[in-house]
Coordinates of C-alpha atoms and ligand atoms in Angstrom, one line a residue:
X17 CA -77.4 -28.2 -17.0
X18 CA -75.2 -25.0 -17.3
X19 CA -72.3 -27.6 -18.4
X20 CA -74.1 -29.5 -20.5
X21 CA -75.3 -26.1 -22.3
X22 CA -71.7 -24.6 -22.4
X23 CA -70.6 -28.1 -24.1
X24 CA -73.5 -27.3 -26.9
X25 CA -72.4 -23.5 -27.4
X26 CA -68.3 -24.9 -27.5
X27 CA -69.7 -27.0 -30.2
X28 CA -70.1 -30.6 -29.0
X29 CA -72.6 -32.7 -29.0
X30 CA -75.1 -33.4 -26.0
X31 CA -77.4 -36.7 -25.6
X32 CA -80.4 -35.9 -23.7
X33 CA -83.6 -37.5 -22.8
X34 CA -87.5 -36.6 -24.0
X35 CA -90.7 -38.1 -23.3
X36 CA -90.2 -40.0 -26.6
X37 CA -86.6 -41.1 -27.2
X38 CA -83.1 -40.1 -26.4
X39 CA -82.0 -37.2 -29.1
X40 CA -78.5 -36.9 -30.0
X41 CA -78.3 -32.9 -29.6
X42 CA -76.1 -30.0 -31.3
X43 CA -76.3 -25.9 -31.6
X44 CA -79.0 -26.0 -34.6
X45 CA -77.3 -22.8 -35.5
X46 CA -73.5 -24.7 -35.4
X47 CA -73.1 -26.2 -38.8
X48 CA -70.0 -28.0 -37.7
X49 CA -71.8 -29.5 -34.6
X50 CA -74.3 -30.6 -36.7
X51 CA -72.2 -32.2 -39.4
X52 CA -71.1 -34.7 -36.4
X53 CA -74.4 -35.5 -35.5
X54 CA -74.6 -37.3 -38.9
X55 CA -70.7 -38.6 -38.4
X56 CA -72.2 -40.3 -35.6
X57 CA -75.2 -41.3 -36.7
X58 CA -73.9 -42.5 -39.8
X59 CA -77.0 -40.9 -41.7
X60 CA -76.9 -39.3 -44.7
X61 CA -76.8 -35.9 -44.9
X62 CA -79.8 -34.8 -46.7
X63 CA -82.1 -36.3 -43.9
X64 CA -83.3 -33.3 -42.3
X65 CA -83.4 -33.0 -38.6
X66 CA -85.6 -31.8 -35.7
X67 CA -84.8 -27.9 -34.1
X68 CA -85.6 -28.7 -30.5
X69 CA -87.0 -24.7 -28.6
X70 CA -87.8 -24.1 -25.0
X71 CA -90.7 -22.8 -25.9
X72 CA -93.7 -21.7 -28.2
X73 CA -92.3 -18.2 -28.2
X74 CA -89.2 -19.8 -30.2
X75 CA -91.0 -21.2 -33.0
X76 CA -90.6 -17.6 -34.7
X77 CA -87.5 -18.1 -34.9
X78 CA -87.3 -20.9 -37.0
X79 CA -90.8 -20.6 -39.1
X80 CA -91.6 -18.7 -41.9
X81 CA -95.5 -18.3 -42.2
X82 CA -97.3 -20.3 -39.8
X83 CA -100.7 -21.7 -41.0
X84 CA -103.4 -21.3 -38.0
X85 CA -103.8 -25.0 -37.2
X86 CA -99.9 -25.2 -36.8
X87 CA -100.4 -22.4 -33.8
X88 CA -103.6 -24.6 -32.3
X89 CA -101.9 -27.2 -32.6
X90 CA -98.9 -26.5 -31.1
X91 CA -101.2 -24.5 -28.0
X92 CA -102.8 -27.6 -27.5
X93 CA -100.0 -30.3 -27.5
X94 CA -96.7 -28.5 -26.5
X95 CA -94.8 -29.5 -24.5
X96 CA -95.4 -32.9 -25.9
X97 CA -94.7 -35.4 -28.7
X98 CA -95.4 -33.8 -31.5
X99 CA -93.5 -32.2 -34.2
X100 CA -94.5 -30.1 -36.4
X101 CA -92.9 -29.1 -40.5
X102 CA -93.6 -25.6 -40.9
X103 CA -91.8 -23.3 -43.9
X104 CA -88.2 -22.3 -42.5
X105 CA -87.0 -18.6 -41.4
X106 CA -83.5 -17.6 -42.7
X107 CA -82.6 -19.3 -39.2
X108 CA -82.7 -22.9 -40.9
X109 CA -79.7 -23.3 -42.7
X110 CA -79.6 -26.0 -45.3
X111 CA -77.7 -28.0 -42.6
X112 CA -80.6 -28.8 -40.6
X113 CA -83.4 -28.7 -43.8
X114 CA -81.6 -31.3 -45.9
X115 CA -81.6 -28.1 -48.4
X116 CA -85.6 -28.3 -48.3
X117 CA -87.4 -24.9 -47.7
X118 CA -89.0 -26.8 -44.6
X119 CA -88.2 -27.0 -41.1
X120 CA -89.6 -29.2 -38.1
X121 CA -89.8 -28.5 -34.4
X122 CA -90.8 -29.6 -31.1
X123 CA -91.0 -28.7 -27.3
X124 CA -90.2 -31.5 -25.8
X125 CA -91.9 -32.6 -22.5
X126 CA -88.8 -33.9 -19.9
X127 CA -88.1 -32.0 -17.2
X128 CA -84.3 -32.6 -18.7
X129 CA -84.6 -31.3 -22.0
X130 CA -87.2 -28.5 -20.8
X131 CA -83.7 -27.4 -18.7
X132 CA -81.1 -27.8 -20.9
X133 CA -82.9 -26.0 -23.9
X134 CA -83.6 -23.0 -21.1
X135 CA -80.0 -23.0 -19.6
X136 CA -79.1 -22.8 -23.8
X137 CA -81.3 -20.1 -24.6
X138 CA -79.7 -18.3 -21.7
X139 CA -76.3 -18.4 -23.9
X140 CA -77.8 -17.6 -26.8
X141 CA -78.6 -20.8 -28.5
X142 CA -81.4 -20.5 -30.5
X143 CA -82.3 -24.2 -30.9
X144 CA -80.8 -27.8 -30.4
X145 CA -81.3 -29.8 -33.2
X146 CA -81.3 -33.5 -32.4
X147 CA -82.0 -37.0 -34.3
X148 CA -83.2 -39.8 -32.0
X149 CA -79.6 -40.8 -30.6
X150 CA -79.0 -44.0 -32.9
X151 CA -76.9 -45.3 -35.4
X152 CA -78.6 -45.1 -38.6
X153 CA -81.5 -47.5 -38.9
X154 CA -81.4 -48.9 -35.8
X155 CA -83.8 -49.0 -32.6
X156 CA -83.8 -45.9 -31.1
X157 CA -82.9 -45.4 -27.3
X158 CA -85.3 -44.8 -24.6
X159 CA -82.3 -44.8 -21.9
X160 CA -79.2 -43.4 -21.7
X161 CA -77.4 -46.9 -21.3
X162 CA -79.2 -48.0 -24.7
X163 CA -77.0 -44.1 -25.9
X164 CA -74.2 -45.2 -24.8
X165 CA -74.9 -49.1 -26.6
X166 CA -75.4 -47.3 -29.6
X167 CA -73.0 -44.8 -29.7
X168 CA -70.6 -44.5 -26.9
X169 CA -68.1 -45.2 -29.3
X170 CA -68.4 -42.4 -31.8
X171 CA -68.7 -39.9 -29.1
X172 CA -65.9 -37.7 -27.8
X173 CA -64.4 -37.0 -24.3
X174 CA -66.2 -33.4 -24.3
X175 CA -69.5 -34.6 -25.8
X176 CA -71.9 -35.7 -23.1
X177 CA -75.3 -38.3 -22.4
X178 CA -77.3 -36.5 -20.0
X179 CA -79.2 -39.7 -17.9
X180 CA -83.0 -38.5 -17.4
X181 CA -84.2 -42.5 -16.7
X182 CA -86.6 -44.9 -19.2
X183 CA -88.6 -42.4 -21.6
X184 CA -92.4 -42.6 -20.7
X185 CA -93.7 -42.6 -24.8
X186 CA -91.3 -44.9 -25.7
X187 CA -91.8 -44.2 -29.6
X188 CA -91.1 -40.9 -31.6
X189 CA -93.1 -38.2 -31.6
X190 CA -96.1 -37.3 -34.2
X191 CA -94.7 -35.5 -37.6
X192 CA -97.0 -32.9 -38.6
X193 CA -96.8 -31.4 -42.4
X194 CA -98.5 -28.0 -41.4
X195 CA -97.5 -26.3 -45.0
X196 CA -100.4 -27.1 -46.7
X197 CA -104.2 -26.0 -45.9
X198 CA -105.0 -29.1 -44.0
X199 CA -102.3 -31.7 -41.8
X200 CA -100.7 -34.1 -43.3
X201 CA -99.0 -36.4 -40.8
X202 CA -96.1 -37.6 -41.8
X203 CA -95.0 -40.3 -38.8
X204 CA -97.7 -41.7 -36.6
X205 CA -96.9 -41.0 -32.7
X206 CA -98.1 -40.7 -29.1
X207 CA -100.4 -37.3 -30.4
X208 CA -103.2 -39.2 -32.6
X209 CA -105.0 -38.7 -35.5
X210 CA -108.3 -38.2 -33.7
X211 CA -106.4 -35.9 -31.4
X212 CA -104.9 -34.2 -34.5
X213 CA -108.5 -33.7 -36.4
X214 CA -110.4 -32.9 -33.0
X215 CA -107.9 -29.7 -32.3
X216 CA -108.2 -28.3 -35.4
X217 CA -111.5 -29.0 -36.5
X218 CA -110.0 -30.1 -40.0
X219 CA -109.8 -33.1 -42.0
X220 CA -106.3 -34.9 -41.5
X221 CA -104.5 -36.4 -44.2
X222 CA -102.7 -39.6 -43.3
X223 CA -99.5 -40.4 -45.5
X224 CA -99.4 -44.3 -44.4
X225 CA -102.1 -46.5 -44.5
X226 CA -103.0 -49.9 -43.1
X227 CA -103.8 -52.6 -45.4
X228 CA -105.3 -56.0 -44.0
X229 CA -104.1 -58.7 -46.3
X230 CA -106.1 -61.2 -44.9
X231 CA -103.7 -63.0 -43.3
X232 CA -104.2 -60.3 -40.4
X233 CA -100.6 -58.8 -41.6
X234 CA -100.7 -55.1 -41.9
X235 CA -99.0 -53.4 -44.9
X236 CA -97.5 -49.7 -44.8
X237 CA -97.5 -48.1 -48.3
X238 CA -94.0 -46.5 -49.0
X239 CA -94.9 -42.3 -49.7
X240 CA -92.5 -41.5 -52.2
X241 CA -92.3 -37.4 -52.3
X242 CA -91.8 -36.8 -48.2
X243 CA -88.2 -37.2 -47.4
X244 CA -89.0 -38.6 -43.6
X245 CA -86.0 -41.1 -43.2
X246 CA -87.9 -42.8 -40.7
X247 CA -90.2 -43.8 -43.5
X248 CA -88.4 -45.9 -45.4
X249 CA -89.4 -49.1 -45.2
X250 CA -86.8 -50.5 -43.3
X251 CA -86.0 -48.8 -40.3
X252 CA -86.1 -49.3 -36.5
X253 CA -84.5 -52.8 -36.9
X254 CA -82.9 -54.4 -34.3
X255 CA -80.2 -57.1 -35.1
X256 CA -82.6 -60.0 -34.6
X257 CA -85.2 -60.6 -37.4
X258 CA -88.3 -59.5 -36.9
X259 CA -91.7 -61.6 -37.2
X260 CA -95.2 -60.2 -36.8
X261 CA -98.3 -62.1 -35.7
X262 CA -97.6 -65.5 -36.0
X263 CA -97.2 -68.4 -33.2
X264 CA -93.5 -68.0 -32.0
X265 CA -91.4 -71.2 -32.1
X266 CA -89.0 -72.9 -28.9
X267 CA -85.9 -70.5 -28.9
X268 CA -87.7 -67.2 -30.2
X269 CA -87.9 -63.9 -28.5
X270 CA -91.9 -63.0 -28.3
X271 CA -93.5 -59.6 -27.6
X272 CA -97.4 -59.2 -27.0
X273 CA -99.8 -58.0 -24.6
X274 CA -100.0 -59.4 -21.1
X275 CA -103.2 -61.7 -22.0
X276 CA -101.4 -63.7 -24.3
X277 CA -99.4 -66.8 -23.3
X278 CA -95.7 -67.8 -23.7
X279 CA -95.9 -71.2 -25.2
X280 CA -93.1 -73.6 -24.2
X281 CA -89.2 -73.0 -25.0
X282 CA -90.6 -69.3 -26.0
X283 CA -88.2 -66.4 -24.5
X284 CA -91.1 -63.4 -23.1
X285 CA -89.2 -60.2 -23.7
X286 CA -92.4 -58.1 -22.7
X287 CA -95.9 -58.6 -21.6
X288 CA -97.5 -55.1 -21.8
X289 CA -100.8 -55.0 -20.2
X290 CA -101.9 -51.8 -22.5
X291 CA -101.1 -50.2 -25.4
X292 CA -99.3 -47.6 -23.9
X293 CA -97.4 -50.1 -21.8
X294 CA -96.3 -51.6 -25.1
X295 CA -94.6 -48.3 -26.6
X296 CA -93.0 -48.1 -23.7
X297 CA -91.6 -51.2 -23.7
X298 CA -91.2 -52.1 -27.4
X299 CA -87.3 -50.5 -27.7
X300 CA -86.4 -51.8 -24.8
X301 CA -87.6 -55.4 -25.9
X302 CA -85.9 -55.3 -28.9
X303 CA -82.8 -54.5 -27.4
X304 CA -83.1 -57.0 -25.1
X305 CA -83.5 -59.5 -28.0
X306 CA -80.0 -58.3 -29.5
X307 CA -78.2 -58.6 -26.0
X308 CA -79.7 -61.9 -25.8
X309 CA -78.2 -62.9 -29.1
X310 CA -81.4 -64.5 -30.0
X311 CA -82.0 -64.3 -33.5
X312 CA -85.6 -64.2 -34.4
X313 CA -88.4 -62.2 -32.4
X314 CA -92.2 -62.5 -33.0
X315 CA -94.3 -59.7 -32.4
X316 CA -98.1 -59.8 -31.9
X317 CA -99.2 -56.3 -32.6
X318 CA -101.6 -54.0 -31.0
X319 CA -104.8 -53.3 -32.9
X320 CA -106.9 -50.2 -31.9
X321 CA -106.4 -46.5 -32.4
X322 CA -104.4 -44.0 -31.0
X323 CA -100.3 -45.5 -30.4
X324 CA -101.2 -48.6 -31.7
X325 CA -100.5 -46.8 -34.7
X326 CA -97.0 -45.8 -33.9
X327 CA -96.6 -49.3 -33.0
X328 CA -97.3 -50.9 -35.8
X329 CA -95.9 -48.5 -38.1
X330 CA -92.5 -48.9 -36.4
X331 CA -93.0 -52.9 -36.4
X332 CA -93.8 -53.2 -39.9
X333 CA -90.8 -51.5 -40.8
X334 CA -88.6 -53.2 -38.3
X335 CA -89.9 -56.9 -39.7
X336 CA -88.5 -55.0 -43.4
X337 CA -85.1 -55.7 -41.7
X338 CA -81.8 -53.7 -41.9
Ligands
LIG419 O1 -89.5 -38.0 -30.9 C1 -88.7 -37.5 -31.7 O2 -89.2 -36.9 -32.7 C2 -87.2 -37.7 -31.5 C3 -86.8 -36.9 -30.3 C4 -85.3 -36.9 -30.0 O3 -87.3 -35.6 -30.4 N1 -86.5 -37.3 -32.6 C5 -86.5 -38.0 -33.8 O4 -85.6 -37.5 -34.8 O5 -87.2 -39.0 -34.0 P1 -85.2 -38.3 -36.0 O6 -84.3 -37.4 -36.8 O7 -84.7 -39.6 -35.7 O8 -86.5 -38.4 -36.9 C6 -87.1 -37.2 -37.3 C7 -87.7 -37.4 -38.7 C8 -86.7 -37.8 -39.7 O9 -87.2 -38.9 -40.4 C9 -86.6 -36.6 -40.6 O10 -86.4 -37.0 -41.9 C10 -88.0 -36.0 -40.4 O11 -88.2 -36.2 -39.1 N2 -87.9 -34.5 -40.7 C11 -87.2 -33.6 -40.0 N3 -87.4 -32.4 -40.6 C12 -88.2 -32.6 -41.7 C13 -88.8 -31.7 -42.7 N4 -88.5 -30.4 -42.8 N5 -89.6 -32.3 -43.6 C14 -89.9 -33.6 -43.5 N6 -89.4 -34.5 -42.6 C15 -88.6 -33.9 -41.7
LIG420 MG1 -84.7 -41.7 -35.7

């Protein structure tokens, strides 16, 4: 841990794992560190990024006025998957903000990433800011062989992947707008909407919605004004194309839950047997489909509350392709 930290205050650039996904970590306060985040990535620069703390304590640090829900909030769920987009301090250079007068953080909850951020404190960094650690687009990792996959290449002899095994969310965390006087959330995750309104005893506004076409397919409308890159419409795409709830054809890749059947010639990828099981699995699956080399993958989504969520917002974007 105290390497890995010295590597971050020298400037390079440290993959760690969370509960939700491998992030690709730098100094937040380094703006050359940062700037190869985005080399790496390959992501545009004005995509803001996540300031990883140690702590509650930290989040003055970063935040300008804190509404009260944002402190509830983050009482009630930190450590954990959620992240929260509070008005920056001075701390939060353009660099991380995308130039917006915004910033979002998280305590993560790993063991890992619980260490490194204390070992980093320690040295006086004030925050690691860290993207999930994939290139641009893509799938993002759950383990640090899927890092190394996705970016082994970029990386440099002094950066390092820190290897804290298979993430146990499996998708990213909850993105809460806590600027205005209600949330807003931004990116469905493990930390619900009913968990959201239930903690702060407020209305929640939801900034994707579910239409039902009537072919069962569910729809995500685009918001416009957030600049949440995983929001556009296509992200989180592996290589194969994806297909949502239809039957899967001989020489497919198919993902559902445990009680429904492979037909013949089908290639199971994963058979969940919960919902939670599922975003655990769903990265890994699509990966799998790419090392495969199997061109098409079918998808029967969750339905319910709670991650299914998550889920289907990251498969509907998927299934939009690269
Ligand atoms: O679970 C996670 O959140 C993972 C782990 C590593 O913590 N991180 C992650 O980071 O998913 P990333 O950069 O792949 O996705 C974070 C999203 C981006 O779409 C970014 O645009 C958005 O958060 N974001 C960050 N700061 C923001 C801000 N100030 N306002 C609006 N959106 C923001
Ligand atoms: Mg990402």
């Amino acid at each position: 841990m105290a390497d890995a930290a010295a590597r971050l205050l020298a400037g390079n650039l440290v993959a760690f794992p969370t509960e939700t996904v491998y992030g690709l970590g730098a100094d937040a306060c380094n703006g050359q560190a940062v700037k190869r985040i985005y080399e790496v990535k390959g992501r545009p620069t004005d995509h803001p990024l996540i300031v990883h703390i140690a702590s509650m304590d930290s989040m003055r640090d970063w935040a300008g006025d804190i509404n009260e829900y944002a402190i509830a909030l983050a009482r009630e769920f930190w450590p954990g998957p959620m992240t929260l987009i509070v008005k920056r301090s001075e701390l939060a250079a353009d660099f991380i903000t995308g130039g917006q007068d915004t910033v979002g953080i998280r305590v993560p909850d790993h063991a890992l990433a619980l260490g490194l951020l204390e070992d980093a404190q320690k040295m006086g960094i004030k925050g690691i800011a860290a993207p999930s650690a994939n290139r641009f687009g893509q799938v993002s990792p759950t383990t640090a062989a899927a890092v190394i996959e996705e970016l082994g290449e970029y990386l440099h002899a002094d950066d390092l992947v820190l290897d804290g095994g298979a993430c146990t969310v499996g998708v990213e965390s909850t993105i809460i707008d806590c600027t205005g006087d209600i949330p807003r959330i931004l990116r469905p995750g493990a930390i619900s909407d009913e968990m959201i309104a239930h903690s702060t005893g407020l209305e929640v506004i939801r900034t994707y919605r579910f239409i039902d076409d009537g072919a069962g397919i569910v729809w995500i409308n685009k918001v416009e004004d957030v600049r949440v890159s995983g929001s556009l419409e296509n992200h989180y795409s592996p290589a194969a194309k994806v297909y949502l709830d239809q039957p899967p054809q001989s020489g497919q890749g198919f993902i559902a839950l445990a009680d429904i059947p492979t037909p013949d010639g089908v290639i199971r990828l994963a058979a969940p047997s919960n919902n939670e099981e599922f975003a655990r699995m769903l990265y890994v699956a699509l990966r799998e489909a790419d090392l495969q080399g199997l061109s098409e993958v079918v998808v029967m989504q969750p339905i319910g509350p709670g991650i299914a969520v998550a889920i289907c917002d990251r498969l509907v974007r998927a299934a939009n392709g690269r």
